[in-house]
GROMACS .gro file of C-alpha atoms in nm:
model
  435
    1GLU     CA    1   0.755   2.704   3.105
    2SER     CA    2   0.941   2.396   3.224
    3ALA     CA    3   0.897   2.058   3.060
    4SER     CA    4   0.762   1.906   3.379
    5LEU     CA    5   0.493   2.174   3.413
    6ALA     CA    6   0.397   2.130   3.049
    7ALA     CA    7   0.366   1.757   3.097
    8SER     CA    8   0.152   1.796   3.405
    9LYS     CA    9  -0.076   2.049   3.240
   10ASP     CA   10  -0.130   1.843   2.922
   11GLY     CA   11  -0.203   1.528   3.117
   12TYR     CA   12  -0.116   1.273   2.850
   13GLU     CA   13  -0.112   0.909   2.955
   14ASN     CA   14   0.230   0.838   2.805
   15TYR     CA   15   0.526   1.030   2.668
   16ILE     CA   16   0.771   0.940   2.392
   17VAL     CA   17   1.116   1.000   2.532
   18TYR     CA   18   1.444   1.019   2.340
   19LEU     CA   19   1.724   0.974   2.591
   20LYS     CA   20   2.063   1.136   2.584
   21PRO     CA   21   2.336   0.908   2.444
   22GLN     CA   22   2.478   0.808   2.783
   23THR     CA   23   2.138   0.686   2.903
   24ALA     CA   24   1.990   0.557   2.579
   25LYS     CA   25   2.043   0.186   2.648
   26SER     CA   26   1.680   0.151   2.757
   27ALA     CA   27   1.547   0.301   2.434
   28GLY     CA   28   1.385   0.081   2.172
   29ALA     CA   29   1.522   0.001   1.828
   30GLN     CA   30   1.365   0.320   1.691
   31GLY     CA   31   1.557   0.534   1.941
   32TYR     CA   32   1.279   0.614   2.183
   33THR     CA   33   1.113   0.470   2.490
   34VAL     CA   34   0.756   0.516   2.611
   35VAL     CA   35   0.727   0.651   2.966
   36PRO     CA   36   0.405   0.666   3.171
   37GLU     CA   37   0.313   1.011   3.297
   38ASN     CA   38   0.378   0.920   3.661
   39GLU     CA   39   0.739   0.830   3.575
   40PHE     CA   40   0.804   1.109   3.328
   41LYS     CA   41   0.903   1.375   3.581
   42ALA     CA   42   1.177   1.149   3.721
   43PHE     CA   43   1.336   1.120   3.375
   44LEU     CA   44   1.342   1.498   3.343
   45GLU     CA   45   1.490   1.545   3.687
   46LYS     CA   46   1.775   1.307   3.604
   47ASN     CA   47   1.860   1.528   3.306
   48ALA     CA   48   1.846   1.212   3.091
   49VAL     CA   49   1.606   1.340   2.826
   50ASP     CA   50   1.726   1.471   2.490
   51PHE     CA   51   1.379   1.524   2.341
   52TYR     CA   52   1.024   1.424   2.427
   53GLU     CA   53   0.668   1.457   2.301
   54PRO     CA   54   0.327   1.322   2.409
   55ASP     CA   55   0.220   0.988   2.265
   56TYR     CA   56  -0.065   1.153   2.075
   57GLU     CA   57  -0.387   0.977   1.987
   58ILE     CA   58  -0.442   0.881   1.622
   59LYS     CA   59  -0.793   0.801   1.502
   60LEU     CA   60  -0.922   0.557   1.246
   61PHE     CA   61  -1.128   0.758   1.000
   62ASP     CA   62  -1.503   0.705   1.020
   63ASP     CA   63  -1.691   0.526   0.746
   64PHE     CA   64  -2.039   0.591   0.613
   65GLY     CA   65  -2.265   0.304   0.516
   66ALA     CA   66  -2.405   0.328   0.165
   67SER     CA   67  -2.613   0.136  -0.087
   68GLY     CA   68  -2.498   0.052  -0.437
   69SER     CA   69  -2.432  -0.233  -0.673
   70GLY     CA   70  -2.137  -0.356  -0.874
   71GLN     CA   71  -1.770  -0.273  -0.840
   72TRP     CA   72  -1.794   0.053  -1.032
   73ASN     CA   73  -1.462   0.155  -0.884
   74LEU     CA   74  -1.264  -0.097  -1.093
   75ASP     CA   75  -1.383   0.055  -1.420
   76ALA     CA   76  -1.333   0.405  -1.281
   77ILE     CA   77  -0.966   0.351  -1.199
   78ARG     CA   78  -0.914   0.162  -1.529
   79VAL     CA   79  -0.755  -0.161  -1.414
   80ALA     CA   80  -0.829  -0.365  -1.728
   81LYS     CA   81  -0.500  -0.309  -1.913
   82ALA     CA   82  -0.285  -0.400  -1.612
   83TRP     CA   83  -0.487  -0.718  -1.566
   84ASP     CA   84  -0.464  -0.806  -1.936
   85MET     CA   85  -0.084  -0.783  -1.904
   86GLY     CA   86  -0.075  -1.016  -1.604
   87CYS     CA   87  -0.009  -0.742  -1.346
   88PHE     CA   88  -0.229  -0.816  -1.045
   89GLY     CA   89   0.005  -0.700  -0.770
   90ASN     CA   90   0.167  -1.044  -0.793
   91ASP     CA   91   0.332  -1.118  -0.456
   92VAL     CA   92   0.386  -0.748  -0.380
   93ARG     CA   93   0.365  -0.704  -0.001
   94VAL     CA   94   0.115  -0.444   0.118
   95ALA     CA   95   0.115  -0.362   0.489
   96VAL     CA   96  -0.232  -0.252   0.601
   97ILE     CA   97  -0.206  -0.061   0.929
   98ASP     CA   98  -0.563  -0.074   1.053
   99SER     CA   99  -0.804  -0.266   1.278
  100GLY     CA  100  -0.672  -0.608   1.184
  101LEU     CA  101  -0.830  -0.856   0.948
  102TYR     CA  102  -1.101  -1.119   0.937
  103LEU     CA  103  -0.994  -1.421   0.732
  104HIS     CA  104  -1.273  -1.391   0.480
  105PRO     CA  105  -1.273  -1.672   0.220
  106ASP     CA  106  -1.201  -1.414  -0.052
  107LEU     CA  107  -0.894  -1.291   0.136
  108SER     CA  108  -0.739  -1.586   0.315
  109ALA     CA  109  -0.509  -1.697   0.029
  110ASN     CA  110  -0.352  -1.352   0.011
  111VAL     CA  111  -0.287  -1.286   0.382
  112LEU     CA  112   0.052  -1.315   0.551
  113ILE     CA  113   0.123  -1.330   0.924
  114GLY     CA  114   0.092  -0.987   1.082
  115TYR     CA  115   0.102  -0.839   1.431
  116ASN     CA  116  -0.129  -0.693   1.695
  117TYR     CA  117   0.035  -0.387   1.855
  118ILE     CA  118  -0.242  -0.356   2.111
  119ASP     CA  119  -0.210  -0.706   2.262
  120LYS     CA  120   0.151  -0.768   2.152
  121SER     CA  121   0.054  -1.087   1.973
  122THR     CA  122   0.001  -1.229   1.625
  123ASP     CA  123  -0.378  -1.240   1.675
  124VAL     CA  124  -0.494  -0.972   1.432
  125THR     CA  125  -0.867  -1.056   1.449
  126ASP     CA  126  -1.069  -0.760   1.324
  127ASN     CA  127  -1.341  -0.656   1.568
  128VAL     CA  128  -1.430  -0.340   1.377
  129GLY     CA  129  -1.443  -0.446   1.012
  130HIS     CA  130  -1.252  -0.145   0.882
  131GLY     CA  131  -0.923  -0.327   0.817
  132THR     CA  132  -1.099  -0.619   0.649
  133TYR     CA  133  -1.283  -0.383   0.417
  134VAL     CA  134  -0.961  -0.200   0.326
  135ALA     CA  135  -0.776  -0.526   0.260
  136GLY     CA  136  -1.054  -0.654   0.035
  137LEU     CA  137  -1.036  -0.351  -0.191
  138ILE     CA  138  -0.667  -0.427  -0.242
  139ALA     CA  139  -0.644  -0.805  -0.258
  140ALA     CA  140  -0.974  -0.994  -0.251
  141GLU     CA  141  -0.915  -1.294  -0.476
  142CYS     CA  142  -1.040  -1.317  -0.832
  143ASN     CA  143  -1.215  -1.646  -0.760
  144GLY     CA  144  -1.557  -1.608  -0.917
  145GLN     CA  145  -1.714  -1.496  -0.592
  146TYR     CA  146  -1.879  -1.164  -0.520
  147ILE     CA  147  -1.594  -0.911  -0.544
  148THR     CA  148  -1.236  -0.883  -0.671
  149GLY     CA  149  -0.958  -0.665  -0.533
  150ALA     CA  150  -0.780  -0.432  -0.772
  151ALA     CA  151  -0.446  -0.602  -0.697
  152HIS     CA  152  -0.587  -0.947  -0.627
  153ARG     CA  153  -0.251  -1.130  -0.625
  154ALA     CA  154  -0.087  -0.894  -0.375
  155LYS     CA  155  -0.007  -1.016  -0.025
  156ILE     CA  156  -0.162  -0.836   0.272
  157ILE     CA  157   0.032  -0.790   0.597
  158PRO     CA  158  -0.227  -0.698   0.863
  159LEU     CA  159  -0.076  -0.474   1.133
  160LYS     CA  160  -0.341  -0.416   1.396
  161CYS     CA  161  -0.323  -0.081   1.576
  162PHE     CA  162  -0.695  -0.008   1.622
  163ASP     CA  163  -0.984  -0.185   1.792
  164LYS     CA  164  -1.341  -0.100   1.888
  165GLY     CA  165  -1.238   0.233   2.038
  166ARG     CA  166  -1.111   0.327   1.688
  167ALA     CA  167  -0.810   0.507   1.836
  168SER     CA  168  -0.439   0.429   1.846
  169THR     CA  169  -0.120   0.616   1.939
  170VAL     CA  170   0.184   0.761   1.768
  171THR     CA  171   0.410   0.488   1.905
  172MET     CA  172   0.186   0.202   1.792
  173ILE     CA  173   0.166   0.343   1.440
  174SER     CA  174   0.537   0.427   1.429
  175ASP     CA  175   0.634   0.079   1.551
  176ALA     CA  176   0.407  -0.072   1.285
  177ILE     CA  177   0.572   0.137   1.011
  178TYR     CA  178   0.925   0.038   1.119
  179ASP     CA  179   0.821  -0.328   1.139
  180ALA     CA  180   0.648  -0.311   0.801
  181VAL     CA  181   0.987  -0.224   0.655
  182ASN     CA  182   1.233  -0.418   0.872
  183VAL     CA  183   1.037  -0.728   0.974
  184TYR     CA  184   0.773  -0.781   0.705
  185HIS     CA  185   0.961  -0.634   0.406
  186ALA     CA  186   0.658  -0.443   0.281
  187ASP     CA  187   0.666  -0.275  -0.059
  188VAL     CA  188   0.359  -0.058   0.007
  189ILE     CA  189   0.205   0.075   0.331
  190SER     CA  190  -0.166   0.166   0.338
  191MET     CA  191  -0.292   0.402   0.611
  192SER     CA  192  -0.660   0.497   0.650
  193PHE     CA  193  -0.631   0.706   0.967
  194GLY     CA  194  -0.516   1.046   1.079
  195MET     CA  195  -0.390   1.280   1.347
  196THR     CA  196  -0.500   1.642   1.339
  197ALA     CA  197  -0.247   1.912   1.254
  198ASN     CA  198  -0.314   2.062   1.598
  199TYR     CA  199  -0.040   1.819   1.701
  200THR     CA  200   0.297   1.759   1.547
  201SER     CA  201   0.492   1.439   1.603
  202GLN     CA  202   0.858   1.409   1.519
  203THR     CA  203   0.837   1.039   1.602
  204LEU     CA  204   0.573   0.966   1.338
  205LYS     CA  205   0.750   1.189   1.087
  206ASN     CA  206   1.074   0.996   1.144
  207ALA     CA  207   0.899   0.662   1.088
  208ILE     CA  208   0.741   0.785   0.764
  209GLY     CA  209   1.075   0.918   0.645
  210TYR     CA  210   1.248   0.590   0.727
  211ALA     CA  211   0.998   0.386   0.523
  212ILE     CA  212   1.031   0.621   0.227
  213GLU     CA  213   1.411   0.605   0.247
  214LYS     CA  214   1.392   0.225   0.231
  215GLY     CA  215   1.188   0.232  -0.091
  216CYS     CA  216   0.833   0.190   0.038
  217ILE     CA  217   0.537   0.364  -0.123
  218LEU     CA  218   0.302   0.506   0.141
  219THR     CA  219  -0.061   0.605   0.091
  220ALA     CA  220  -0.297   0.776   0.337
  221SER     CA  221  -0.657   0.895   0.356
  222VAL     CA  222  -0.697   1.272   0.382
  223GLY     CA  223  -0.997   1.265   0.619
  224ASN     CA  224  -1.375   1.263   0.624
  225GLU     CA  225  -1.501   1.600   0.749
  226GLY     CA  226  -1.537   1.776   0.414
  227LYS     CA  227  -1.333   2.064   0.557
  228SER     CA  228  -0.988   2.218   0.524
  229THR     CA  229  -0.849   2.052   0.838
  230VAL     CA  230  -0.514   1.886   0.769
  231TYR     CA  231  -0.441   1.534   0.894
  232TYR     CA  232  -0.118   1.341   0.927
  233PRO     CA  233   0.023   1.112   0.785
  234ALA     CA  234  -0.140   1.233   0.460
  235ALA     CA  235   0.026   1.573   0.512
  236TYR     CA  236   0.382   1.438   0.531
  237ASP     CA  237   0.608   1.483   0.231
  238GLY     CA  238   0.636   1.166   0.028
  239VAL     CA  239   0.299   1.022   0.135
  240ALA     CA  240   0.028   0.999  -0.133
  241GLY     CA  241  -0.278   1.172   0.016
  242VAL     CA  242  -0.605   1.032  -0.121
  243GLY     CA  243  -0.946   1.199  -0.138
  244SER     CA  244  -1.278   1.054  -0.252
  245VAL     CA  245  -1.517   1.090  -0.547
  246ASP     CA  246  -1.858   0.943  -0.621
  247SER     CA  247  -1.958   0.740  -0.927
  248ASP     CA  248  -2.011   1.063  -1.126
  249PHE     CA  249  -1.653   1.166  -1.042
  250ASN     CA  250  -1.770   1.452  -0.819
  251VAL     CA  251  -1.573   1.513  -0.503
  252SER     CA  252  -1.745   1.344  -0.207
  253TYR     CA  253  -1.913   1.572   0.045
  254PHE     CA  254  -1.701   1.422   0.324
  255SER     CA  255  -1.361   1.439   0.147
  256GLN     CA  256  -1.118   1.697   0.290
  257ARG     CA  257  -1.039   2.005   0.083
  258ASN     CA  258  -0.676   2.103   0.131
  259SER     CA  259  -0.326   2.073  -0.008
  260THR     CA  260  -0.279   1.719   0.129
  261VAL     CA  261  -0.504   1.585  -0.150
  262ASP     CA  262  -0.269   1.446  -0.415
  263VAL     CA  263  -0.527   1.240  -0.603
  264VAL     CA  264  -0.879   1.105  -0.567
  265ALA     CA  265  -1.022   0.755  -0.606
  266PRO     CA  266  -1.369   0.604  -0.575
  267GLY     CA  267  -1.488   0.635  -0.215
  268GLU     CA  268  -1.868   0.627  -0.220
  269ALA     CA  269  -2.071   0.306  -0.220
  270VAL     CA  270  -1.773   0.089  -0.306
  271GLU     CA  271  -1.808  -0.283  -0.242
  272SER     CA  272  -1.571  -0.501  -0.046
  273VAL     CA  273  -1.557  -0.791   0.195
  274SER     CA  274  -1.678  -0.756   0.553
  275ILE     CA  275  -1.687  -0.960   0.871
  276ALA     CA  276  -2.047  -1.054   0.786
  277GLY     CA  277  -1.975  -1.125   0.418
  278TYR     CA  278  -1.989  -0.833   0.176
  279THR     CA  279  -2.108  -0.474   0.201
  280ASN     CA  280  -2.104  -0.125   0.052
  281ASP     CA  281  -1.932   0.153   0.238
  282SER     CA  282  -1.803   0.507   0.190
  283GLY     CA  283  -1.511   0.718   0.311
  284THR     CA  284  -1.163   0.829   0.214
  285SER     CA  285  -1.056   0.521   0.411
  286PHE     CA  286  -1.166   0.321   0.109
  287SER     CA  287  -1.025   0.552  -0.157
  288CYS     CA  288  -0.678   0.510  -0.007
  289PRO     CA  289  -0.640   0.130  -0.055
  290GLN     CA  290  -0.718   0.163  -0.425
  291VAL     CA  291  -0.409   0.383  -0.460
  292SER     CA  292  -0.222   0.121  -0.256
  293ALA     CA  293  -0.337  -0.139  -0.510
  294MET     CA  294  -0.218   0.088  -0.790
  295ALA     CA  295   0.122   0.109  -0.620
  296ALA     CA  296   0.134  -0.271  -0.600
  297MET     CA  297   0.068  -0.295  -0.974
  298ALA     CA  298   0.339  -0.035  -1.039
  299LYS     CA  299   0.582  -0.251  -0.838
  300CYS     CA  300   0.486  -0.545  -1.065
  301ILE     CA  301   0.613  -0.352  -1.363
  302ASP     CA  302   0.916  -0.195  -1.199
  303LYS     CA  303   1.021  -0.324  -0.857
  304SER     CA  304   1.252  -0.026  -0.809
  305ILE     CA  305   0.975   0.237  -0.809
  306ASN     CA  306   0.997   0.445  -0.492
  307ALA     CA  307   0.774   0.709  -0.332
  308ALA     CA  308   0.913   0.997  -0.539
  309ALA     CA  309   0.873   0.809  -0.868
  310PHE     CA  310   0.520   0.704  -0.772
  311GLN     CA  311   0.432   1.063  -0.685
  312ASN     CA  312   0.546   1.165  -1.032
  313ILE     CA  313   0.327   0.893  -1.181
  314LEU     CA  314   0.025   1.025  -0.988
  315GLU     CA  315   0.093   1.381  -1.100
  316THR     CA  316   0.141   1.297  -1.469
  317THR     CA  317  -0.111   1.018  -1.533
  318SER     CA  318  -0.418   1.103  -1.323
  319THR     CA  319  -0.729   1.220  -1.509
  320ASP     CA  320  -0.776   1.590  -1.434
  321LEU     CA  321  -1.103   1.678  -1.261
  322GLY     CA  322  -1.246   2.005  -1.131
  323THR     CA  323  -1.062   2.322  -1.230
  324GLN     CA  324  -0.777   2.272  -1.477
  325GLY     CA  325  -0.457   2.158  -1.312
  326TYR     CA  326  -0.403   2.089  -0.945
  327ASP     CA  327  -0.674   2.188  -0.696
  328ILE     CA  328  -0.749   2.116  -0.330
  329TYR     CA  329  -1.064   1.914  -0.409
  330TYR     CA  330  -0.930   1.659  -0.658
  331GLY     CA  331  -0.554   1.705  -0.631
  332TYR     CA  332  -0.408   1.601  -0.967
  333GLY     CA  333  -0.726   1.409  -1.047
  334MET     CA  334  -0.864   1.055  -1.058
  335ILE     CA  335  -0.607   0.778  -1.057
  336ASN     CA  336  -0.574   0.611  -1.396
  337ILE     CA  337  -0.400   0.273  -1.389
  338GLU     CA  338  -0.406   0.233  -1.767
  339ALA     CA  339  -0.224   0.566  -1.809
  340MET     CA  340   0.023   0.458  -1.540
  341VAL     CA  341   0.097   0.136  -1.730
  342ASN     CA  342   0.150   0.327  -2.054
  343LYS     CA  343   0.391   0.566  -1.884
  344LEU     CA  344   0.592   0.294  -1.714
  345LEU     CA  345   0.626   0.100  -2.039
  346GLU     CA  346   0.683   0.393  -2.275
  347ASN     CA  347   1.043   0.282  -2.338
  348THR     CA  348   0.976  -0.093  -2.311
  349PRO     CA  349   0.892  -0.260  -2.645
  350VAL     CA  350   0.832  -0.606  -2.492
  351PHE     CA  351   0.714  -0.684  -2.140
  352ILE     CA  352   0.698  -1.009  -1.941
  353SER     CA  353   0.465  -1.002  -1.644
  354PRO     CA  354   0.554  -1.129  -1.297
  355VAL     CA  355   0.493  -1.501  -1.252
  356ASP     CA  356   0.136  -1.595  -1.167
  357ARG     CA  357   0.118  -1.927  -0.979
  358TYR     CA  358  -0.174  -2.168  -0.988
  359PRO     CA  359  -0.203  -2.513  -0.823
  360ASP     CA  360  -0.110  -2.687  -1.149
  361ARG     CA  361   0.115  -2.434  -1.327
  362ALA     CA  362   0.318  -2.117  -1.326
  363GLN     CA  363   0.243  -1.862  -1.596
  364VAL     CA  364   0.358  -1.530  -1.736
  365THR     CA  365   0.202  -1.293  -1.986
  366VAL     CA  366   0.407  -1.153  -2.275
  367TYR     CA  367   0.290  -0.812  -2.402
  368ASN     CA  368   0.399  -0.656  -2.731
  369ASN     CA  369   0.424  -0.284  -2.656
  370SER     CA  370   0.590  -0.197  -2.987
  371ALA     CA  371   0.447  -0.071  -3.317
  372ALA     CA  372   0.573  -0.376  -3.508
  373ALA     CA  373   0.496  -0.745  -3.504
  374LEU     CA  374   0.691  -0.944  -3.245
  375ASN     CA  375   0.853  -1.272  -3.342
  376ALA     CA  376   1.051  -1.428  -3.060
  377SER     CA  377   1.153  -1.751  -2.891
  378ALA     CA  378   1.036  -1.828  -2.540
  379ILE     CA  379   1.240  -2.055  -2.315
  380VAL     CA  380   1.083  -2.202  -2.001
  381SER     CA  381   1.301  -2.409  -1.773
  382ARG     CA  382   1.346  -2.534  -1.422
  383TYR     CA  383   1.643  -2.355  -1.272
  384GLU     CA  384   1.847  -2.534  -1.005
  385ASP     CA  385   2.200  -2.471  -0.879
  386GLY     CA  386   2.262  -2.224  -1.160
  387ILE     CA  387   2.171  -2.475  -1.432
  388LEU     CA  388   1.873  -2.481  -1.669
  389GLN     CA  389   1.697  -2.818  -1.638
  390LYS     CA  390   1.525  -2.955  -1.950
  391PRO     CA  391   1.433  -2.623  -2.110
  392SER     CA  392   1.134  -2.611  -2.344
  393VAL     CA  393   1.128  -2.371  -2.639
  394SER     CA  394   0.831  -2.221  -2.818
  395ASP     CA  395   0.789  -1.951  -3.082
  396ILE     CA  396   0.579  -1.641  -3.021
  397SER     CA  397   0.427  -1.420  -3.287
  398LEU     CA  398   0.235  -1.115  -3.164
  399MET     CA  399   0.086  -0.812  -3.333
  400PRO     CA  400   0.119  -0.476  -3.152
  401SER     CA  401  -0.075  -0.443  -2.823
  402ARG     CA  402  -0.138  -0.819  -2.810
  403THR     CA  403  -0.055  -1.066  -2.536
  404ALA     CA  404   0.038  -1.433  -2.510
  405LYS     CA  405   0.057  -1.671  -2.213
  406ILE     CA  406   0.359  -1.893  -2.144
  407SER     CA  407   0.309  -2.171  -1.890
  408SER     CA  408   0.503  -2.436  -1.703
  409ALA     CA  409   0.365  -2.744  -1.532
  410ALA     CA  410   0.614  -2.680  -1.252
  411THR     CA  411   0.517  -2.397  -1.017
  412GLY     CA  412   0.847  -2.322  -0.842
  413GLY     CA  413   1.206  -2.273  -0.950
  414VAL     CA  414   1.104  -2.187  -1.305
  415LYS     CA  415   1.275  -1.932  -1.528
  416PHE     CA  416   1.080  -1.760  -1.808
  417MET     CA  417   1.298  -1.603  -2.079
  418LEU     CA  418   1.233  -1.432  -2.412
  419TRP     CA  419   1.491  -1.407  -2.693
  420ASN     CA  420   1.494  -1.245  -3.035
  421ASN     CA  421   1.608  -1.578  -3.181
  422LEU     CA  422   1.810  -1.878  -3.074
  423ASP     CA  423   2.100  -1.803  -3.309
  424ASP     CA  424   2.192  -1.464  -3.165
  425MET     CA  425   2.058  -1.546  -2.816
  426LEU     CA  426   1.987  -1.179  -2.742
  427PRO     CA  427   1.738  -1.138  -2.455
  428LEU     CA  428   1.442  -0.913  -2.533
  429THR     CA  429   1.341  -0.859  -2.171
  430PRO     CA  430   1.468  -0.935  -1.822
  431TYR     CA  431   1.371  -1.289  -1.725
  432ARG     CA  432   1.102  -1.371  -1.470
  433PHE     CA  433   1.159  -1.631  -1.203
  434SER     CA  434   0.910  -1.831  -0.999
  435GLU     CA  435   1.045  -1.885  -0.649
   0.00000   0.00000   0.00000
């Protein structure tokens, strides 16, 4: 069957067209151009097309309202140790490809400028509430208000690809993924949507592969039908597919059961911010961002962690549930941030956290991860033009598994260093720097 007949029969609104090299000048930065159906046949007749596919629809996963109280999910994923060590996702950039974002008071300090791929503007106002809810689970501030995000010092980049119709397209999502990497320099990409395996998209697969190649960690919901149907992007290699459990750690009735489930996270009656204030909701859409938050905390400990290393962390540190070993209901089990921290630091006797900035100070946490007492000298100094300015020195004495805070009245341009002693001047850890 000819390409033109196939296009006419399928009746898609737009097609993704990869042009042959001699005609590719009109293609976008990602190598493709989007052609309306009424112009598609002309491209084929000119023999200008190297490859094409429909611009398939991608749907935001549904959510299910629920009642509950308390952020039970934070205890379930065991965030306490990471927080005690000063790892809150500090300044890690998390791109949330979703319905945009409402600047809720609990979120506004942690939101960067994003983009609206529907209107081609920077107005990312959330008319659905889904994106706001997802962002809150990652980075709602720890400000004494109603809820706290698991990685509450991470920075959210809202990339709006969905609105009230709850549907987007392959090209919108792919453009958002490329921009997350190239324009917004995201460390983590969170995706609570899916395209059925009835379709295959080389364009979306290429975008996912590009982000992984550039060092991003990508997470995706597996879907909310409680069936074996496979959805992309969760099904792509290198993407962490996330299912849902309830507060008793039983797989949620709506969570997909298939090989795309890598891990599970709390997804029933979890609390977050909403357009109206705060609410409880359920769905694998809300399990996914908790794994995104976990990835942000992993990047706090080791900035070089990539998708493959993070996948290994999920496989080796998750708490096994269901039948022993991997299964299609729970994957490798419930995410366990404390176990992740222990694994990442197993060969690190002393750890300095990323810098945490407050209005009146910059601060790091020193953690003694060794079996012996730690006696060290801490140097805190302004750092300008390659020169330490008026360094201050203090002594630290810590028993195993204990922490200490080191602060500076200056918030920017500050270097935090830890030495075994000032005679040998041997550094115990890499330094931390406050931009």
